[in-house]
Coordinates of C-alpha atoms in Angstrom, one line a residue:
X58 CA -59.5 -27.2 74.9
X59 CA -59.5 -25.4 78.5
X60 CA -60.4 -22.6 79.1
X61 CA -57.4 -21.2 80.6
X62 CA -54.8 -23.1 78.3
X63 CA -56.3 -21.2 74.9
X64 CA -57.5 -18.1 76.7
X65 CA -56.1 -14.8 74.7
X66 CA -56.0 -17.0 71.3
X67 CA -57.6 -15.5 68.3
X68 CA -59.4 -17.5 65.8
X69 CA -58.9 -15.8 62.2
X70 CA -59.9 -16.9 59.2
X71 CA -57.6 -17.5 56.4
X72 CA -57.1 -18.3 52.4
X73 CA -54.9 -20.5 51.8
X74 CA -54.0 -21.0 48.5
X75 CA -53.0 -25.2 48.3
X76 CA -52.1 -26.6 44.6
X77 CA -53.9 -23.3 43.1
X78 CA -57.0 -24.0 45.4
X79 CA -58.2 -21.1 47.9
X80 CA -59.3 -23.5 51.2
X81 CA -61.1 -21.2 54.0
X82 CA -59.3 -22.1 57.3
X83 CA -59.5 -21.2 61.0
X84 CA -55.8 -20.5 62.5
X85 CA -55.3 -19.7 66.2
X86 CA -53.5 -16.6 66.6
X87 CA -50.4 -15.9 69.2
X88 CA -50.4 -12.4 69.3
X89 CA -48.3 -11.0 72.1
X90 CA -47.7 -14.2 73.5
X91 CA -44.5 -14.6 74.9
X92 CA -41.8 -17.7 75.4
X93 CA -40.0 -16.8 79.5
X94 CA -36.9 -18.4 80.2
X95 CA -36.9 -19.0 83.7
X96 CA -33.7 -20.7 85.6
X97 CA -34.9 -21.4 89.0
X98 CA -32.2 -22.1 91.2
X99 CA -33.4 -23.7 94.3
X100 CA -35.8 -26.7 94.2
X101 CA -38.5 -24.1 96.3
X102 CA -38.4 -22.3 92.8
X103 CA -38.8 -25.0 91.5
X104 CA -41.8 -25.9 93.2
X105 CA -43.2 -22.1 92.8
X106 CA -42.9 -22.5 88.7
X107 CA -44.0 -25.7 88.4
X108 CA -47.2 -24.5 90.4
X109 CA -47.6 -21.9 88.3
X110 CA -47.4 -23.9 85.1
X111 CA -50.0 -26.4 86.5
X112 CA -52.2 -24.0 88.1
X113 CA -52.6 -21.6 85.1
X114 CA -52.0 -24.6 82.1
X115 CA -48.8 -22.8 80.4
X116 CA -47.8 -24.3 77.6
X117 CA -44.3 -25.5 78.9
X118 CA -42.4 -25.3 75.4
X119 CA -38.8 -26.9 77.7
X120 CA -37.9 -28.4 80.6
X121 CA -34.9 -28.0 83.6
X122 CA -32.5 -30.1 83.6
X123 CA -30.8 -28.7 86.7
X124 CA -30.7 -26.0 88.6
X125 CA -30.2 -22.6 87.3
X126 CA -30.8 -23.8 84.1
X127 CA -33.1 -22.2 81.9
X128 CA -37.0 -23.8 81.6
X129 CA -38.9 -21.9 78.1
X130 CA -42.7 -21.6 79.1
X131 CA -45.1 -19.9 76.9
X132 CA -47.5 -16.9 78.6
X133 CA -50.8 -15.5 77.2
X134 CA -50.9 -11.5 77.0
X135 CA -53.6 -12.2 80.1
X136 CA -51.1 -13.9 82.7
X137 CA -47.9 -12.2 81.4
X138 CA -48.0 -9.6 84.2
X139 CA -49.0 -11.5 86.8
X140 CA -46.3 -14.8 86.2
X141 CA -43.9 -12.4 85.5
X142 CA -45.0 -10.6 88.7
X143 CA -44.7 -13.7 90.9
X144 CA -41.1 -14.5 89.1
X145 CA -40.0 -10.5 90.1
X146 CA -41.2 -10.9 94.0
X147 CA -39.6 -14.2 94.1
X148 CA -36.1 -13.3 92.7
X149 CA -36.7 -15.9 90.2
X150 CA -34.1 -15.1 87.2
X151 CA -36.2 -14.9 83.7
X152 CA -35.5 -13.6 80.7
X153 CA -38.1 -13.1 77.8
X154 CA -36.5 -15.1 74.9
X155 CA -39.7 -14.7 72.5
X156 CA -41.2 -11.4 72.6
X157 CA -44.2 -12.0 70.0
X158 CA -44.8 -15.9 69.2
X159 CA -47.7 -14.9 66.4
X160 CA -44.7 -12.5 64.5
X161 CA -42.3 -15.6 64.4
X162 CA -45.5 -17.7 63.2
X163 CA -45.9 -14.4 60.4
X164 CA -42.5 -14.4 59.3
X165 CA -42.4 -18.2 59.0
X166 CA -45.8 -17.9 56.9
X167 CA -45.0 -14.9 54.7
X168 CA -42.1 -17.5 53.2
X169 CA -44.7 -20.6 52.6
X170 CA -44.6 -21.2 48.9
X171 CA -47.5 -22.0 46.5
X172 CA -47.3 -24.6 43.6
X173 CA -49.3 -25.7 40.8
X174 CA -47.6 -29.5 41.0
X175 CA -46.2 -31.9 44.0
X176 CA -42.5 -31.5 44.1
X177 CA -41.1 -34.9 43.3
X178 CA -37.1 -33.6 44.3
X179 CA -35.7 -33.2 47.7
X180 CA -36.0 -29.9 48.6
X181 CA -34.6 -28.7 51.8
X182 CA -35.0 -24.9 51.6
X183 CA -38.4 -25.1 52.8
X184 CA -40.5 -27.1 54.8
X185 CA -43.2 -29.4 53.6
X186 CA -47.1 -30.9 54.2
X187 CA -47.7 -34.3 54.4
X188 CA -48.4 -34.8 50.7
X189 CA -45.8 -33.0 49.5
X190 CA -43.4 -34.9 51.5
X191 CA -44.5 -38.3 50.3
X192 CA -44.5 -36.9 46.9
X193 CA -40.8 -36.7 47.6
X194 CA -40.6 -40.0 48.8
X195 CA -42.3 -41.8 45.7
X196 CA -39.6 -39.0 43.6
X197 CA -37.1 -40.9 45.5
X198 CA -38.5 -44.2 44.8
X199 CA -39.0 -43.6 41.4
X200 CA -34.7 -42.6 40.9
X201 CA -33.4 -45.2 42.9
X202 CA -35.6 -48.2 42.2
X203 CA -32.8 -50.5 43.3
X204 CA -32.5 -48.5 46.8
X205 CA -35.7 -47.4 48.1
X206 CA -39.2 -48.5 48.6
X207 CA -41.9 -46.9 49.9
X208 CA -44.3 -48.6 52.3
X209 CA -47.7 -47.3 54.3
X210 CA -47.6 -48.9 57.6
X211 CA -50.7 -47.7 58.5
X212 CA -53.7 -45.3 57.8
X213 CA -54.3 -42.3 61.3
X214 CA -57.7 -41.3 62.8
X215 CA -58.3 -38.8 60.3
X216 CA -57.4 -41.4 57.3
X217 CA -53.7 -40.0 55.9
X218 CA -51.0 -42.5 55.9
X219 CA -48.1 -43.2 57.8
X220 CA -45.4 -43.9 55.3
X221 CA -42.0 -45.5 55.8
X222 CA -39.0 -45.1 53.0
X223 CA -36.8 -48.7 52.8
X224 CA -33.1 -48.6 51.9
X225 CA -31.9 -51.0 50.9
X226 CA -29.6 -52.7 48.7
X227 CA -30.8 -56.1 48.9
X228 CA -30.3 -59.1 51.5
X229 CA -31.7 -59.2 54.6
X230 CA -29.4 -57.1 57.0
X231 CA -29.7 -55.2 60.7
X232 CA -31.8 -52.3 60.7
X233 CA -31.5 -48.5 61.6
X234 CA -35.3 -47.4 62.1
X235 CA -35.5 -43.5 62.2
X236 CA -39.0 -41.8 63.1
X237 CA -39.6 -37.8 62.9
X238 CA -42.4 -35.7 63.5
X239 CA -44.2 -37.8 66.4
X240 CA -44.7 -34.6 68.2
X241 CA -46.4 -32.0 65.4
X242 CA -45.1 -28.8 65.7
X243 CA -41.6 -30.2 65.7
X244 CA -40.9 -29.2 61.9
X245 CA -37.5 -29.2 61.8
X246 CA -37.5 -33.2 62.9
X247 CA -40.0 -33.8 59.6
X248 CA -37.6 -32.3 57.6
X249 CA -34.0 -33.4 59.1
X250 CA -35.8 -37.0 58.5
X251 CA -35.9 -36.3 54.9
X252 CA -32.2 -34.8 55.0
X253 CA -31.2 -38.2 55.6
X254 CA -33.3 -40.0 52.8
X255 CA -31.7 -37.6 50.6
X256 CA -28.4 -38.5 51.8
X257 CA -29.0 -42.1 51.6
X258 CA -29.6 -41.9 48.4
X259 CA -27.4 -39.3 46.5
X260 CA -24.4 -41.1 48.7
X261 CA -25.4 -44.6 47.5
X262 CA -23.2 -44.7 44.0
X263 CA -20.7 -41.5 45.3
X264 CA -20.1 -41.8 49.3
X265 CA -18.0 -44.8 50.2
X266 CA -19.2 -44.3 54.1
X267 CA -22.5 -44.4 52.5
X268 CA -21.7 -47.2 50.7
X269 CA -20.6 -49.3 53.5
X270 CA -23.0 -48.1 55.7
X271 CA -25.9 -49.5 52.9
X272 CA -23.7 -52.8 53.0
X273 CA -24.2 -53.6 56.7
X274 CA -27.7 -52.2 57.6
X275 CA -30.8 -51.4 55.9
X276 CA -32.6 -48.2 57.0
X277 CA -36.0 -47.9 57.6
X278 CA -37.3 -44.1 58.1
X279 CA -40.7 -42.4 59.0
X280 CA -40.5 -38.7 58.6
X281 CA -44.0 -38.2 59.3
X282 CA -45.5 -40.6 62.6
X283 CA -48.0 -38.3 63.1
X284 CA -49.3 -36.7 60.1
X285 CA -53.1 -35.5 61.1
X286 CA -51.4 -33.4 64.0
X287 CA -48.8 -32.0 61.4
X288 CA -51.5 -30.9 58.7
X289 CA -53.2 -29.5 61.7
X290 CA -50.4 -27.1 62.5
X291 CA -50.1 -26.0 58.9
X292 CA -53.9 -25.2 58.7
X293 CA -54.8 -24.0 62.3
X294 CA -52.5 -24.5 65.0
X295 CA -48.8 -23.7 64.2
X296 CA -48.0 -25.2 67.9
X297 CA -50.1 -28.1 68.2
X298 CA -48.5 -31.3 69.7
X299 CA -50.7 -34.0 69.9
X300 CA -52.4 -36.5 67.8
X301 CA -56.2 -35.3 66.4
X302 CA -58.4 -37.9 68.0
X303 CA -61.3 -36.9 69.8
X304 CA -61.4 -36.8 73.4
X305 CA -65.0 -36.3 75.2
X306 CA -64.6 -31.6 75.3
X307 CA -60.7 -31.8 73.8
X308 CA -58.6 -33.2 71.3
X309 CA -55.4 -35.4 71.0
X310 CA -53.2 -37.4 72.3
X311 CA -49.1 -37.3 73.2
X312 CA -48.0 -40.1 71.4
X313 CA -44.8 -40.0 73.0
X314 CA -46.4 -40.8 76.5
X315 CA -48.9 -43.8 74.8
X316 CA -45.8 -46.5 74.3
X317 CA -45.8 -49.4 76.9
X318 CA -42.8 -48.3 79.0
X319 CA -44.3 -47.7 82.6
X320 CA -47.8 -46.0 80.7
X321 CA -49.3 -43.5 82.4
X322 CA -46.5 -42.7 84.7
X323 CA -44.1 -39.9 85.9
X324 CA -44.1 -36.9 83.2
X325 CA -47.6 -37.5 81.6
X326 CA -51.2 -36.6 82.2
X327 CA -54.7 -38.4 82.7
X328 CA -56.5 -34.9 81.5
X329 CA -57.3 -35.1 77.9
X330 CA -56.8 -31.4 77.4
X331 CA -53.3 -31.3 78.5
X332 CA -50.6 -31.9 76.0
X333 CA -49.0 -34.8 77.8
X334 CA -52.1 -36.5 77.7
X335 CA -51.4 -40.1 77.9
X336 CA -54.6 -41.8 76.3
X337 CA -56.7 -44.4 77.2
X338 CA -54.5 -47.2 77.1
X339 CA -51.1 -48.4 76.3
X340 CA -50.6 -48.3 72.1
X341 CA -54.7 -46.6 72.1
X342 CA -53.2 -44.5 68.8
X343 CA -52.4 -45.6 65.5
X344 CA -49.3 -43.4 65.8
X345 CA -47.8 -45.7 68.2
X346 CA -49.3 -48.7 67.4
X347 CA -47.4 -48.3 64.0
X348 CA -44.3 -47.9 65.4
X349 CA -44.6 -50.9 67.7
X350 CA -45.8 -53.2 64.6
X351 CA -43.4 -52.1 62.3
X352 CA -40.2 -52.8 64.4
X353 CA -41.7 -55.5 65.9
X354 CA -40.3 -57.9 62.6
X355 CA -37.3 -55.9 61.5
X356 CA -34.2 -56.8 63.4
X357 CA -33.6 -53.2 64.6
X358 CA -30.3 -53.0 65.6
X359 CA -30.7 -48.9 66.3
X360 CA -33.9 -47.0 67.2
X361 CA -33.7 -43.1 66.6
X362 CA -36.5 -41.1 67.5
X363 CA -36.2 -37.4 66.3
X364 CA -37.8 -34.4 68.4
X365 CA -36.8 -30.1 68.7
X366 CA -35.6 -28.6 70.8
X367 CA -33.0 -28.0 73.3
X368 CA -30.0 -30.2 71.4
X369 CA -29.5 -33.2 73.4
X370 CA -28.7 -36.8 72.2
X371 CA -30.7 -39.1 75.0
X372 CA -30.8 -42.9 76.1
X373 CA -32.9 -44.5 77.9
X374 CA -34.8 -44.4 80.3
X375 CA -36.9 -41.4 81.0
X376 CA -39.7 -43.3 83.3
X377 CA -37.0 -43.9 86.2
X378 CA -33.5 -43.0 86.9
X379 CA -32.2 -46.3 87.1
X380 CA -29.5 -46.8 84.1
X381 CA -30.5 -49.7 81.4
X382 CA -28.1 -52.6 81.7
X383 CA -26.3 -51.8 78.6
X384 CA -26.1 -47.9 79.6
X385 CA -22.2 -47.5 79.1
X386 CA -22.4 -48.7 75.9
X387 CA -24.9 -46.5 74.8
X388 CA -23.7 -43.9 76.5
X389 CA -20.3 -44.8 74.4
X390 CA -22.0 -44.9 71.2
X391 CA -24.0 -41.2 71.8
X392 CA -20.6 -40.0 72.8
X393 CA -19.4 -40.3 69.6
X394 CA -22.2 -39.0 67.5
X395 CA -22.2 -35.8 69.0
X396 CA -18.6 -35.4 69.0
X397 CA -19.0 -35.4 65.8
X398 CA -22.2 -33.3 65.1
X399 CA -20.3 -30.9 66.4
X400 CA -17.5 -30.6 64.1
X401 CA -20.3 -29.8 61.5
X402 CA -21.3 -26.3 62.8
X403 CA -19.5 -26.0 66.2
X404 CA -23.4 -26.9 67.6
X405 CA -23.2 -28.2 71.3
X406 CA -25.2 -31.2 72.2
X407 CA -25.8 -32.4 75.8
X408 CA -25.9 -36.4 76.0
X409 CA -26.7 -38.9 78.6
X410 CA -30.3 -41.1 80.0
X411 CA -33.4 -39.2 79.5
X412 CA -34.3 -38.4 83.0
X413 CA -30.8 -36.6 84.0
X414 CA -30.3 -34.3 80.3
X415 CA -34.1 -33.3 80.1
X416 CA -36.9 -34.5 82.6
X417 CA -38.7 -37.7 83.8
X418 CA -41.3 -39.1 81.8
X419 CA -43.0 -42.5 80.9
X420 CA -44.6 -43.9 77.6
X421 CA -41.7 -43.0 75.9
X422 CA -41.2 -44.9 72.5
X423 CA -37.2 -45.3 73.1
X424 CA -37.2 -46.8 76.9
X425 CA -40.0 -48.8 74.9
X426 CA -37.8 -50.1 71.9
X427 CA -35.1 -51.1 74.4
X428 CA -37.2 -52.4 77.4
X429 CA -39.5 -54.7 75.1
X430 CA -38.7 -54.5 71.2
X431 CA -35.4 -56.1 72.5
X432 CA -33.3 -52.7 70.3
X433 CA -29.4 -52.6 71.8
X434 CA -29.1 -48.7 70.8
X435 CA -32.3 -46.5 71.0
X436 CA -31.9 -42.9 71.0
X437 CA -33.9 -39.7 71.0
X438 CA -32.5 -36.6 69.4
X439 CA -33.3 -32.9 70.5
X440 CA -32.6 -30.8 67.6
X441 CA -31.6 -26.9 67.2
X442 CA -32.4 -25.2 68.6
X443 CA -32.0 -23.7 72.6
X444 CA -35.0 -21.6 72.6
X445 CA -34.0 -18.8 70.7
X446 CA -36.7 -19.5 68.3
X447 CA -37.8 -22.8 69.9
X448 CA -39.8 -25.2 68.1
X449 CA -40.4 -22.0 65.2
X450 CA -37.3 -22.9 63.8
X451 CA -36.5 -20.3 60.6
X452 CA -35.7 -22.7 57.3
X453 CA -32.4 -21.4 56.9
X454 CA -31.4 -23.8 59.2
X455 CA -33.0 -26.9 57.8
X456 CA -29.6 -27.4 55.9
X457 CA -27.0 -27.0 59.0
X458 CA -29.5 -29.1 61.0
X459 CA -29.7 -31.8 58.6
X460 CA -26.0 -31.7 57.9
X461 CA -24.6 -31.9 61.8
X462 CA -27.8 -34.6 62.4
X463 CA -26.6 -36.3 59.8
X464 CA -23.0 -36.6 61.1
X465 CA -24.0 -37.6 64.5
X466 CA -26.0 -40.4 63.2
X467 CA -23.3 -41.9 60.8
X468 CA -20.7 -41.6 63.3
X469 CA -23.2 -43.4 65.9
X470 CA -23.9 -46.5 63.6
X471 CA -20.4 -46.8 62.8
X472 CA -19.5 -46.8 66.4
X473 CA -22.0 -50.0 66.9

């Protein structure tokens, strides 16, 4: 950890009770911390926030897209005053969109439930750890024997597996791989993977554009790619990113910026504190090694790669702002999905290549699956929401999320 970077962050210990068990747990704290949305309008703003954000290591929780659109970057109680001083005698617009991060992280707690057994049903009114989660998946295995099988594709750092649910209905067809949860405090991606499990499944017998969906393609999904990161924001860091491997003073590494697709470039970070840090090497981490070697066999006709927030449905690339060869196409096929996410819940997605709806950055897992895994359609999804409550997402909105997600991804494989 810098110094800077965690400066202000409370340690508190904390009981949590897990299966009936009281485990004793360090959580950093948030208190006063607030989320600024800034919308710099001129690239010389640009240039003054962006030094600001390097200079003092903010925790950038969203990036421009264009000018005098907003940017969400997290502030410690100890450089509120003096960023939002600089912001003020600039006449940089800024509003504060989150005026106590740690009471978000509260309210979110107060509502964790307790249980004496794994759950073994779909439940989407709350969200879930790791093994509770793959309980749900071997509960899903267990009702649709015919349908779905459950495969670890590899063990992490910390020794949890990475587990991948097969649909299926037999044959060997194209496949749509969806991933979730590469980036840890992401929550709502976790659960909108397991959304469409549900779906899936229930839909299998019932839904006849689930039914010929299963008939063409089978479906591969990861709801958890990084699972020692996720556990880690559940018992200490509710806004951890990374992966937990050890690096020399820090920890962790941005999985999303350790995929083969110009490694180490634009958008990602050779400092092993910073959250875009890169690691070592091209596929150094199990998290995107497993990614790599399970597609790598599978005929993947669609790649989908879930992240929160800012709701944007993305091709490649991110690395550069050339266009793939196949862009139109793509750029057809997202088209269509969120024209029809948004008939869900009237929720408005942006959609177009990675470096023109977001920002520039390399290692990327979808310019990755199309550059060299050979995928015609890789996407990466932004989910709800626009930073009203960022990547603290309440559950209330685990439902509409999963249900408009849902819709977009349906509509895009049929448009294929």
């Amino acid at each position: 950890m810098t110094t800077q970077r965690y400066e202000g962050k409370k340690m508190k210990l904390t009981v949590v009770m897990l299966l009936g068990v009281a485990a004793l747990t360090s959580a950093i704290e948030y208190q006063r911390y607030k989320v600024v949305s800034v919308r710099p309008r001129t690239h010389e703003e640009v240039m003054i926030v962006e030094g600001l954000v390097n200079r003092w290591e903010l925790d950038q929780w969203s990036s421009l897209k264009a000018l005098g659109t907003p940017m969400d970057i997290m502030v410690s109680p100890r450089l509120t005053q003096r960023f939002l001083g600089v912001l003020r005698r600039r006449h940089i617009p800024f509003t504060i969109k989150i005026n106590d991060v740690q009471a978000l992280i509260n309210t979110e707690s107060a509502q964790y439930k307790t249980s004496q057994s794994m759950p073994h049903k779909f439940d989407h009114a709350d969200y879930h750890r790791t093994d509770e989660i793959y309980s749900i998946l071997k509960g899903a295995e267990t009702d649709f024997p015919d349908l779905v099988t459950i495969y670890t594709a590899a063990t992490t750092y910390e020794g949890r597996d990475i587990r991948v649910a097969k649909v299926s209905t037999g044959g060997s067809k194209p496949v749509i791989w969806i991933d979730c949860g590469i980036h840890a405090r992401e929550w709502i991606a976790h659960a909108t993977c397991q959304y469409i499990l549900d779906q899936l499944t229930s839909g299998s017998n019932s839904d006849s554009e689930v039914s010929a969906l299963l008939d063409s393609y089978d479906f591969h999904i990861m709801p958890v790619v990084n699972p020692d990161g996720y556990e880690y924001t559940w018992t200490s860091d509710r806004l951890w990113r990374k992966n937990r491997v050890p690096n020399t003073i820090c920890h962790g590494v941005d999985c999303n910026r350790n995929f083969d697709s110009d490694f180490g470039g634009i958008g990602t970070s050779d400092n092993p504190c910073s959250d875009l840090y890169h690691g070592k090497s091209a596929f150094s981490e199990k998290e995107s090694q497993v990614v790599r070697d399970s597609i790598k066999d599978l005929g993947v006709k669609m790649f989908v790669t879930i992240h929160s927030y800012s709701q944007l449905w993305m091709t490649p690339y991110g690395y550069t702002n050339d266009k793939p060869a196949n862009y139109d196409e793509q750029y057809r096929v997202a088209g269509e999905a969120v024209v029809a996410l948004e008939a869900v819940h009237g929720t408005r997605y942006q959609y177009g290549n990675i470096a023109d709806v977001i920002y520039m950055a390399a290692g990327g897992s979808i310019d990755w699956a199309y550059d060299s895994a050979g995928v015609e359609y890789a996407f990466g999804l932004e989910l709800r929401d626009t930073g009203s409550y960022g990547f603290l997402l309440p559950k209330e909105q685990i439902i509409p999320t999963g249900e408009e997600t849902w819709a977009g991804i349906k509509a895009a494989v049929q448009a294929i």
